[in-house]
PDB file of C-alpha atoms in Angstrom:
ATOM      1  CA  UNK A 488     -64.574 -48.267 -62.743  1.00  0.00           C
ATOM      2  CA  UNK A 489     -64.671 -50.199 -66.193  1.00  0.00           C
ATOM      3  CA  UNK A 490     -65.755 -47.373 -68.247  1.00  0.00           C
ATOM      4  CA  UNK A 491     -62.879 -45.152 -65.854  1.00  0.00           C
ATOM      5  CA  UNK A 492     -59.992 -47.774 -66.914  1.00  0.00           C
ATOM      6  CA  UNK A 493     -61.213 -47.949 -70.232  1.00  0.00           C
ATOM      7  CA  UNK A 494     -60.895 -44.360 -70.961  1.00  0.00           C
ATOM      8  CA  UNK A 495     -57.252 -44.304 -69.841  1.00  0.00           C
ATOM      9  CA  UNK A 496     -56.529 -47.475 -72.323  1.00  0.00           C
ATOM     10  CA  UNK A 497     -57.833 -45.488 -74.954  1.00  0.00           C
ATOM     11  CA  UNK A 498     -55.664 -42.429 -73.632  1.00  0.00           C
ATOM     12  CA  UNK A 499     -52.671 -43.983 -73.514  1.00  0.00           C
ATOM     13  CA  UNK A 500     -53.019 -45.821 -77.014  1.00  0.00           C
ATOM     14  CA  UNK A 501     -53.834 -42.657 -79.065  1.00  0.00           C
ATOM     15  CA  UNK A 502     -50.880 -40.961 -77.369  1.00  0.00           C
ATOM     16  CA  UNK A 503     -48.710 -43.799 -78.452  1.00  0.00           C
ATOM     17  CA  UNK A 504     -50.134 -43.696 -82.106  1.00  0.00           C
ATOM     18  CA  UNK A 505     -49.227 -39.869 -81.843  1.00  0.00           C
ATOM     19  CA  UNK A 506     -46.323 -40.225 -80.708  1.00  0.00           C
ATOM     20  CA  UNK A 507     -45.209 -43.148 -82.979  1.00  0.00           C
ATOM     21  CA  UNK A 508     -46.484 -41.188 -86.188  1.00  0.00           C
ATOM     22  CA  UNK A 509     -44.443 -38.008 -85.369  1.00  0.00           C
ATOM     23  CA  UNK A 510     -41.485 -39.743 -83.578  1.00  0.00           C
ATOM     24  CA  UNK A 511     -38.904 -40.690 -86.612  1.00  0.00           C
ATOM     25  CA  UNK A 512     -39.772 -37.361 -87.807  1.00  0.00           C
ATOM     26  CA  UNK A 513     -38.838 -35.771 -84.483  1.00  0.00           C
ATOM     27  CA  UNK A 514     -35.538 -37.692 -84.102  1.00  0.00           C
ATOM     28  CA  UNK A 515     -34.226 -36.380 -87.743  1.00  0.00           C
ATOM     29  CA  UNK A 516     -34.891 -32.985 -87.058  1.00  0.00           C
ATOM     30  CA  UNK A 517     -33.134 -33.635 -83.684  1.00  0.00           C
ATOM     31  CA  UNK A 518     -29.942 -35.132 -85.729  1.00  0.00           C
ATOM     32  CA  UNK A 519     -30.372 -31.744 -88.581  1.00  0.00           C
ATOM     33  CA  UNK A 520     -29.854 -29.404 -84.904  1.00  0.00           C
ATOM     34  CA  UNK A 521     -26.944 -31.478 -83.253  1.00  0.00           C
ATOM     35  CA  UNK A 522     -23.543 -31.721 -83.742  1.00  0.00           C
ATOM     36  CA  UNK A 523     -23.501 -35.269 -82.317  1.00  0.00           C
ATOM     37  CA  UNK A 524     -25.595 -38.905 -82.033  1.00  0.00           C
ATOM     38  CA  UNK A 525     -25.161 -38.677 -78.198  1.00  0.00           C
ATOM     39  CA  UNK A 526     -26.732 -34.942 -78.443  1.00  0.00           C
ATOM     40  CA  UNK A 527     -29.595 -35.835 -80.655  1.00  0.00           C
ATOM     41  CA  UNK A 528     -30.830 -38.395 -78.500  1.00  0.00           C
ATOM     42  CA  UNK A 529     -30.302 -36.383 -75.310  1.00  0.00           C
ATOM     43  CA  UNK A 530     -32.438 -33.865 -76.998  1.00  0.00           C
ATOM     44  CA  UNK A 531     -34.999 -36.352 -78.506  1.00  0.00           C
ATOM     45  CA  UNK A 532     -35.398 -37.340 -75.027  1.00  0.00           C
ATOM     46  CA  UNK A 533     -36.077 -33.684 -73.878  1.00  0.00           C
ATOM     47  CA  UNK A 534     -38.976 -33.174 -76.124  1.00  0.00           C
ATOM     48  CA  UNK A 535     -40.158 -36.484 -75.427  1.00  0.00           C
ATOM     49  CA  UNK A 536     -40.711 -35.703 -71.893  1.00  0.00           C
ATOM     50  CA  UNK A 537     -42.312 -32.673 -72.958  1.00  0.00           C
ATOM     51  CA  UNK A 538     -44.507 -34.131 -75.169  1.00  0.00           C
ATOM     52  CA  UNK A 539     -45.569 -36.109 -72.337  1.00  0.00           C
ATOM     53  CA  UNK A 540     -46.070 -33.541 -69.916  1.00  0.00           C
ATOM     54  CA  UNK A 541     -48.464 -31.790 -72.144  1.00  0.00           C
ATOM     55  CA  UNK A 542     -50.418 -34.705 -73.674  1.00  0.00           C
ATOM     56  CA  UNK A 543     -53.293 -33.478 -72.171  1.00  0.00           C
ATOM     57  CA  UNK A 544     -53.544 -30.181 -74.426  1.00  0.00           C
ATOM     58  CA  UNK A 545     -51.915 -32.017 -77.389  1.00  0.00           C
ATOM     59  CA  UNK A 546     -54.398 -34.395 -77.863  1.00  0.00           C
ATOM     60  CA  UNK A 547     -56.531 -31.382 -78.262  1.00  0.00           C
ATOM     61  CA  UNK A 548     -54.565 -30.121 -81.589  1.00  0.00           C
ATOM     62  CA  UNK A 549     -55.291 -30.851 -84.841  1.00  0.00           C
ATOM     63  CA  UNK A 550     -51.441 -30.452 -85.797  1.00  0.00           C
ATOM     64  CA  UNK A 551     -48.914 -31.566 -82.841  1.00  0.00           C
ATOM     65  CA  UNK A 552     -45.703 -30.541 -85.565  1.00  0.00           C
ATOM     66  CA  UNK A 553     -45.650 -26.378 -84.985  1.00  0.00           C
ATOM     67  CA  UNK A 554     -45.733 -27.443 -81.193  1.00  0.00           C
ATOM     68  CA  UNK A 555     -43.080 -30.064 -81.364  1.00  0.00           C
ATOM     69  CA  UNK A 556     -40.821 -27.481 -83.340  1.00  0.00           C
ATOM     70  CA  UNK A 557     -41.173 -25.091 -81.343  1.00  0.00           C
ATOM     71  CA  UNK A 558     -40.318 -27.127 -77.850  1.00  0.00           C
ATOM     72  CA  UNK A 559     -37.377 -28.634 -80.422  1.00  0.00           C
ATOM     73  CA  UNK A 560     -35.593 -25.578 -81.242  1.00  0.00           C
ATOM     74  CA  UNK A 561     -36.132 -23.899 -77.359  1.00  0.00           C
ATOM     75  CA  UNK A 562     -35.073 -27.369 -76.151  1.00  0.00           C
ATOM     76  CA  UNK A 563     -31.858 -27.168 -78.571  1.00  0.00           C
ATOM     77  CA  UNK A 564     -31.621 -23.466 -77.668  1.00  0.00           C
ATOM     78  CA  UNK A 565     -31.510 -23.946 -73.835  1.00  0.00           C
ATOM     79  CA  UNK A 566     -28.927 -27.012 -73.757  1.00  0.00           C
ATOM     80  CA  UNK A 567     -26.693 -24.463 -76.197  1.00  0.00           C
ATOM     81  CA  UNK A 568     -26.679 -21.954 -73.497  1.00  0.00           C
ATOM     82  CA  UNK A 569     -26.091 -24.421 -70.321  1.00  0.00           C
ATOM     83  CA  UNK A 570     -23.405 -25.881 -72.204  1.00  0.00           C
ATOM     84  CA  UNK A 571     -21.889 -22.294 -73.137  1.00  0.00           C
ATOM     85  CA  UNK A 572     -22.762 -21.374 -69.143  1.00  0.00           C
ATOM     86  CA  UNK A 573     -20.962 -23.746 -67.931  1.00  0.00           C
ATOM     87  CA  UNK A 574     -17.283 -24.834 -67.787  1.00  0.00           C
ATOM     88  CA  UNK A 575     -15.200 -27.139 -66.722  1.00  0.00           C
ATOM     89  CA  UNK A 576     -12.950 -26.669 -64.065  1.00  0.00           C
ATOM     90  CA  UNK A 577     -10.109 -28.316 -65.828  1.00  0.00           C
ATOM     91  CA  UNK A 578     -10.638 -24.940 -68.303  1.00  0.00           C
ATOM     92  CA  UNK A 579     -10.064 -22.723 -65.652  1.00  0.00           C
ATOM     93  CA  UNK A 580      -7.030 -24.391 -64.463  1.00  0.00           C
ATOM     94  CA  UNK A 581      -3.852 -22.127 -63.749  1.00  0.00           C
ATOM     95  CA  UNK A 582      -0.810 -23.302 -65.260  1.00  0.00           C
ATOM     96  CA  UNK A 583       1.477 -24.209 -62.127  1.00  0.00           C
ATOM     97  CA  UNK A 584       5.171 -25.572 -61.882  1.00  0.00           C
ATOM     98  CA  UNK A 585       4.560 -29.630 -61.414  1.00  0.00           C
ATOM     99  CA  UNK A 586       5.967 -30.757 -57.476  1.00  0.00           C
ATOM    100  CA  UNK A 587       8.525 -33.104 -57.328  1.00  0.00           C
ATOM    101  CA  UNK A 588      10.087 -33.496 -53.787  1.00  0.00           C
ATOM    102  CA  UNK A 589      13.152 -34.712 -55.677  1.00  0.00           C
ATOM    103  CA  UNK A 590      15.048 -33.867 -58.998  1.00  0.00           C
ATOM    104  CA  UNK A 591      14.960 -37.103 -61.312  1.00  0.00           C
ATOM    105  CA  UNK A 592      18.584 -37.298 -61.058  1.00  0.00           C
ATOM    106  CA  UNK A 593      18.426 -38.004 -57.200  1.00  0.00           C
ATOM    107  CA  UNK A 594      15.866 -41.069 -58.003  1.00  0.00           C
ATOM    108  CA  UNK A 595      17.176 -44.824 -57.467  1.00  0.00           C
ATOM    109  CA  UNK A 596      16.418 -45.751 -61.475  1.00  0.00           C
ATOM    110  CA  UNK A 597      18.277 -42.294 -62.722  1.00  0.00           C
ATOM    111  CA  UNK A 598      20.233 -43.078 -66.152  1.00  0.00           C
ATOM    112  CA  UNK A 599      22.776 -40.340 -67.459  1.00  0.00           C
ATOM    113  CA  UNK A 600      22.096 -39.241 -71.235  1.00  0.00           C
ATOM    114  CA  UNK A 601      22.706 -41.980 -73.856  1.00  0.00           C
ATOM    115  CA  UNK A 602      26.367 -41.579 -75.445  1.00  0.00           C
ATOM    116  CA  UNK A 603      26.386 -42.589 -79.148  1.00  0.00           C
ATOM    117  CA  UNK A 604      27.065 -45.392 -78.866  1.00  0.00           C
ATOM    118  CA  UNK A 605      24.838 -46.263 -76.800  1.00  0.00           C
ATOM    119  CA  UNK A 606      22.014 -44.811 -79.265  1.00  0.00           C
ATOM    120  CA  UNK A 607      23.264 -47.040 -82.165  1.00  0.00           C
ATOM    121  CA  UNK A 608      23.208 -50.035 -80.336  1.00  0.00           C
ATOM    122  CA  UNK A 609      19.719 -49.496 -79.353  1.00  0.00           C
ATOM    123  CA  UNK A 610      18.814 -48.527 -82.626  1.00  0.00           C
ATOM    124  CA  UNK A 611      20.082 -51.696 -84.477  1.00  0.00           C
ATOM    125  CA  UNK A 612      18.838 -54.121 -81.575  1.00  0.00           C
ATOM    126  CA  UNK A 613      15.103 -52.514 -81.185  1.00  0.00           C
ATOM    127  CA  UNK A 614      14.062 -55.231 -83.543  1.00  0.00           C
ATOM    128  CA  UNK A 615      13.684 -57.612 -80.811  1.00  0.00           C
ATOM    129  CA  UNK A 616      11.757 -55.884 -78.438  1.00  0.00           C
ATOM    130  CA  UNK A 617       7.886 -55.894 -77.957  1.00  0.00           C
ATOM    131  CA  UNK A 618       5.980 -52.759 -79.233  1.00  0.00           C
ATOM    132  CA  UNK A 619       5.450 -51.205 -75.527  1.00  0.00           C
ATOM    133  CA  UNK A 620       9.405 -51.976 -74.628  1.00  0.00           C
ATOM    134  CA  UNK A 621      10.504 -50.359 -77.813  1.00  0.00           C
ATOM    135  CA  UNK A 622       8.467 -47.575 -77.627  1.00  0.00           C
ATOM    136  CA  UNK A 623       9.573 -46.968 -74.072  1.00  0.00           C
ATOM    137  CA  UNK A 624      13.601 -47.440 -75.181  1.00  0.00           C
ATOM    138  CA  UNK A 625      13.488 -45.373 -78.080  1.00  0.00           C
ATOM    139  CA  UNK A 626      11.425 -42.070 -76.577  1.00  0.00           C
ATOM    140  CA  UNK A 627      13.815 -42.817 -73.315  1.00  0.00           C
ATOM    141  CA  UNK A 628      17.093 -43.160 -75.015  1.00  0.00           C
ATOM    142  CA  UNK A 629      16.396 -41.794 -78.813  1.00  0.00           C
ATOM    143  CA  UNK A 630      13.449 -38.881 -77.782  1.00  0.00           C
ATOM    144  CA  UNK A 631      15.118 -37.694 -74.622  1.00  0.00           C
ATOM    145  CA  UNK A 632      11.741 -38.094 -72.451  1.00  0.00           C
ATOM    146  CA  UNK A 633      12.347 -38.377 -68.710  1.00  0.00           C
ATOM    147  CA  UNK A 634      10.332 -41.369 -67.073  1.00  0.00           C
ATOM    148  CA  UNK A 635       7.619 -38.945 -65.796  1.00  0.00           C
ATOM    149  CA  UNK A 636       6.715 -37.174 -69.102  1.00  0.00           C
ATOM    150  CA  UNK A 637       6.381 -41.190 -70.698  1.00  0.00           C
ATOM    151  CA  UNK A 638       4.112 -42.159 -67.677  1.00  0.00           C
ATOM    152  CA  UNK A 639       1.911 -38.959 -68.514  1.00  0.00           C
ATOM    153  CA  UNK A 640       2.062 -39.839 -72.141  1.00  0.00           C
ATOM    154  CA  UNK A 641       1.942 -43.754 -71.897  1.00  0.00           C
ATOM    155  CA  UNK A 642      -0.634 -43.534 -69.171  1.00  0.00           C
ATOM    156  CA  UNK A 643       1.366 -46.008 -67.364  1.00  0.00           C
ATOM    157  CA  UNK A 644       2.522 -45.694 -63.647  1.00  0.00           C
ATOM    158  CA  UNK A 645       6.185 -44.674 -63.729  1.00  0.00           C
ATOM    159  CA  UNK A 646       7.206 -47.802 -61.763  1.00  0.00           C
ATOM    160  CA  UNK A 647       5.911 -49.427 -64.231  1.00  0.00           C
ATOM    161  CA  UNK A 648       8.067 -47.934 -67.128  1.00  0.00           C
ATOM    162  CA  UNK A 649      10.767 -48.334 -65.231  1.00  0.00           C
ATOM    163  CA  UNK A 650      10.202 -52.120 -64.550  1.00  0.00           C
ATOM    164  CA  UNK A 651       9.116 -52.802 -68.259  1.00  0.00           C
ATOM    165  CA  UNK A 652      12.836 -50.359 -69.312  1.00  0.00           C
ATOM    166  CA  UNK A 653      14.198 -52.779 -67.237  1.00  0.00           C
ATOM    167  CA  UNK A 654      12.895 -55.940 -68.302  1.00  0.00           C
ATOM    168  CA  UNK A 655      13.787 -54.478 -72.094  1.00  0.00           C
ATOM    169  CA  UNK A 656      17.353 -54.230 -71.060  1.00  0.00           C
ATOM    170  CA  UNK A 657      17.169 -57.930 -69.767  1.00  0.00           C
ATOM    171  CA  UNK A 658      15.788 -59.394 -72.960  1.00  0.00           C
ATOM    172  CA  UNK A 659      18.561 -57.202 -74.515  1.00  0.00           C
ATOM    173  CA  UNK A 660      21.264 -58.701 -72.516  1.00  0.00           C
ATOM    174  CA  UNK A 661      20.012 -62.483 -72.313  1.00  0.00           C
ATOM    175  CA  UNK A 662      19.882 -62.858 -76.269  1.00  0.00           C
ATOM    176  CA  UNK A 663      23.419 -61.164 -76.545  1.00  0.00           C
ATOM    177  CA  UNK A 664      24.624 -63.761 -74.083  1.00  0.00           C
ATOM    178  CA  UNK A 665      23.098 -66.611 -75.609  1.00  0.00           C
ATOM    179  CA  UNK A 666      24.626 -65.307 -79.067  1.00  0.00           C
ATOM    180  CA  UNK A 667      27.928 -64.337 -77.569  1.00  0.00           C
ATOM    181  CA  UNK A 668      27.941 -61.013 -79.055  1.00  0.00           C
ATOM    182  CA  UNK A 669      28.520 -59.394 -76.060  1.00  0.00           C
ATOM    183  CA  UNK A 670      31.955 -61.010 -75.912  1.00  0.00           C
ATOM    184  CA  UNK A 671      32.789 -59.752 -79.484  1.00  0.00           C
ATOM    185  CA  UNK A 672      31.734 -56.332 -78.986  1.00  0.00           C
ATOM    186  CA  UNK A 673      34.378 -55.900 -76.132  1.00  0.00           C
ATOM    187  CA  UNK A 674      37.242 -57.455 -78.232  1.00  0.00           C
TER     188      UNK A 674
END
């Protein structure tokens, strides 16, 4: 039993001290064949479980590096062509007319078209606003992009660009209160 566990100590260490000599090696030959860090090590990983699975006939080699290439370069070769086999089915996707069960127009939060005015107000009082709730104002009012193409772009809900628009508007309208310039714009 002793000289039985003994044996597989001494297995197991001159597999690691195989393993450790060639390994660095292995992992920059791995970074030369992939485009990628994330790629390297999932194919550094490949040939290390090869390398395992055959450390009975490896120990038996004088030179481990023509094997290791070789499972390297068949390892690279086969993730090439499951990658290229495969696809996505977002890249198959048709192109299809989005659903709306309503036009925008219809909604509750609709907005006509900014006049001119309109825009050049906005434009001088933008200043004030919070990156987010200027962004939103000026590709709303300036850019011409209906609420659902800024959720989409903003990755925000579109409840929630309306509720920020609107909270915009009421920073807007509490400063020109407090200033009275609301007042002097009408006279």
């Amino acid at each position: 039993m002793v000289n039985h566990l003994q044996e597989k100590i001494e297995f197991r260490e001159t597999a690691e001290k195989l393993w450790n000599r060639h390994s660095e090696e292995i992992y920059t030959l791995c970074e030369q064949k992939c485009a990628t860090a994330e790629e390297a090590r999932d194919l550094f990983q490949t040939v290390a479980l090869k390398f395992c699975e055959n450390l009975g006939r490896l120990l038996e080699r004088e030179d481990v590096m023509p094997w290791i290439i070789t499972v390297l370069k068949n390892s690279h070769l086969d993730e090439a062509w499951e990658h290229y086999r495969t696809r996505t089915m977002s890249a198959v996707l048709e192109d299809s007319p989005e659903y709306m069960p309503f036009s925008e127009e219809d909604a509750a939060f609709y907005s006509r078209p900014a006049t001119v005015e309109q825009r050049m107000f906005l434009y001088k009082t933008l200043g004030l606003l919070g990156p987010l709730e200027r962004m939103i104002l000026e590709m709303r009012y300036l850019g011409g992009f209906s609420i659902h193409e800024l959720s989409c772009i903003l990755g925000l809900s579109e409840n929630a660009i309306r509720k920020r628009r609107l909270y915009a508007f009421t920073k807007l309208r509490r400063f020109y209160t407090e200033n009275d310039i609301l007042t002097k714009i009408a006279e």
